[in-house]
XYZ file of C-alpha atoms in Angstrom:
159
model
C 72.048 4.022 19.589
C 74.375 1.465 21.898
C 73.619 3.065 25.687
C 75.377 0.293 27.279
C 72.334 -1.274 28.360
C 71.447 -5.188 27.377
C 69.060 -5.166 24.494
C 66.007 -6.986 25.909
C 65.745 -10.637 24.756
C 62.500 -11.778 23.401
C 61.365 -15.616 23.806
C 58.615 -16.944 21.956
C 57.836 -20.600 22.944
C 56.362 -22.877 20.011
C 53.233 -24.762 20.939
C 52.629 -28.092 19.656
C 50.720 -26.827 16.977
C 53.502 -24.759 15.293
C 52.013 -21.462 16.716
C 54.250 -19.047 18.708
C 53.024 -17.753 21.926
C 52.256 -13.741 21.509
C 52.160 -14.128 17.668
C 49.107 -13.380 15.445
C 48.612 -15.982 12.967
C 48.328 -13.621 9.878
C 47.097 -14.515 6.247
C 49.459 -15.237 3.506
C 48.733 -11.736 1.676
C 46.372 -8.799 0.819
C 47.239 -9.011 -2.208
C 44.033 -10.730 -3.996
C 45.761 -10.306 -7.775
C 48.251 -13.499 -6.175
C 46.812 -16.854 -6.629
C 47.602 -18.778 -3.440
C 45.409 -21.530 -1.364
C 45.166 -22.344 2.309
C 48.504 -20.711 3.526
C 49.230 -18.535 6.927
C 52.108 -16.452 8.135
C 53.354 -15.914 11.514
C 55.962 -12.966 12.295
C 58.409 -14.485 14.202
C 61.253 -11.856 14.529
C 61.622 -8.743 12.903
C 64.556 -6.377 14.222
C 66.275 -3.263 12.491
C 69.200 -4.098 13.950
C 69.785 -7.420 12.465
C 67.869 -6.037 8.902
C 65.915 -9.502 8.454
C 62.953 -10.990 9.002
C 62.211 -14.716 10.335
C 58.613 -15.681 9.286
C 56.649 -18.775 9.610
C 54.311 -20.318 6.730
C 51.847 -23.271 7.108
C 50.195 -24.771 4.170
C 47.076 -27.003 4.722
C 47.127 -30.120 2.447
C 47.010 -29.081 -0.919
C 47.821 -25.701 -0.373
C 50.462 -23.513 -2.143
C 52.560 -19.837 -2.165
C 52.265 -17.707 -4.712
C 54.100 -18.048 -8.008
C 56.406 -14.988 -8.027
C 59.817 -13.585 -7.416
C 61.802 -10.773 -5.657
C 64.855 -8.428 -5.713
C 66.024 -10.217 -2.551
C 66.905 -13.601 -1.847
C 65.114 -16.097 0.846
C 66.452 -18.897 3.351
C 63.617 -21.332 3.654
C 63.511 -24.032 6.328
C 61.155 -27.000 5.857
C 60.005 -27.768 9.696
C 57.118 -29.717 8.869
C 55.751 -31.562 6.357
C 56.204 -32.772 2.669
C 55.415 -31.254 -1.050
C 57.296 -29.662 -3.677
C 58.832 -25.996 -4.697
C 59.948 -24.753 -7.917
C 63.190 -22.568 -7.848
C 63.478 -21.040 -11.309
C 63.060 -24.011 -13.815
C 63.908 -26.653 -11.209
C 61.451 -28.578 -9.111
C 62.137 -30.458 -5.883
C 60.416 -32.609 -3.392
C 60.909 -31.159 -0.116
C 60.856 -32.758 3.549
C 61.020 -31.778 7.291
C 64.860 -30.244 7.852
C 65.351 -29.503 4.119
C 67.218 -25.981 3.834
C 65.949 -24.242 0.120
C 67.684 -20.779 -0.838
C 66.043 -18.975 -3.496
C 68.250 -16.199 -5.436
C 67.591 -12.897 -6.328
C 64.896 -12.629 -9.298
C 64.190 -15.882 -9.738
C 60.708 -17.713 -9.933
C 59.104 -19.903 -7.071
C 56.493 -21.304 -5.428
C 56.079 -23.943 -2.554
C 53.346 -26.904 -2.838
C 52.078 -29.320 0.269
C 51.318 -32.855 -0.453
C 47.737 -33.545 -0.329
C 47.939 -35.504 2.867
C 49.493 -33.243 5.308
C 50.325 -29.784 6.016
C 53.428 -27.976 5.207
C 55.427 -25.737 7.582
C 58.634 -23.745 6.772
C 60.202 -20.710 8.469
C 61.308 -18.193 5.882
C 64.311 -15.688 6.542
C 64.216 -12.391 4.428
C 65.092 -8.588 4.444
C 63.181 -6.676 6.913
C 63.249 -3.925 4.047
C 62.025 -5.415 0.559
C 60.635 -5.133 -2.749
C 57.061 -6.294 -3.123
C 56.800 -9.607 -5.083
C 56.350 -9.741 -8.933
C 53.763 -11.742 -10.395
C 54.404 -13.760 -13.425
C 53.089 -12.555 -17.008
C 51.363 -14.737 -19.197
C 54.731 -14.808 -21.254
C 56.442 -15.760 -17.728
C 54.307 -18.594 -17.501
C 54.367 -20.065 -21.117
C 58.240 -19.813 -20.598
C 57.960 -21.857 -17.586
C 55.347 -24.305 -18.830
C 57.579 -25.527 -21.771
C 59.557 -27.561 -19.516
C 57.259 -30.431 -18.952
C 58.514 -31.052 -15.065
C 57.475 -27.031 -14.133
C 54.220 -27.802 -16.443
C 52.986 -30.917 -14.178
C 54.286 -28.791 -10.930
C 52.058 -25.808 -11.863
C 49.570 -27.879 -12.864
C 49.220 -29.555 -9.475
C 50.191 -33.101 -11.008
C 52.893 -33.445 -8.426
C 51.305 -32.592 -4.804
C 49.905 -35.920 -4.241
C 50.198 -37.917 -0.518
């Protein structure tokens, strides 16, 4: 309800180590079914009035996110580092200032190079579905493509 009073602004200053004042560094997931490595998350902004959530994820060198898909889309902006991403059946190298959109129900994964951390902002719906993990048949279909097979086997993620 709008009571005529201005909403309180939130200002969170980023530190040089990509940590924001007053924001907890959290585990990436609490789902032990999903494979991931060396990744953390920070929820920078979440407000029902916007219906979105802005999060910062950071992977240590050689780290990676879960191979998954959702009913919602993602918008990802790389803030630091380099790596590769899989979106659908397309593997791309990624680096600082790249913007990646992930359509709904599209398999995706992000991987940092072994030589540096990869940090990115991710904007998603505030209310969203839980990640869907691939079945053995889904993985078999993905790795039928040699580029995807190389990506998932960690062959592309070099310094």
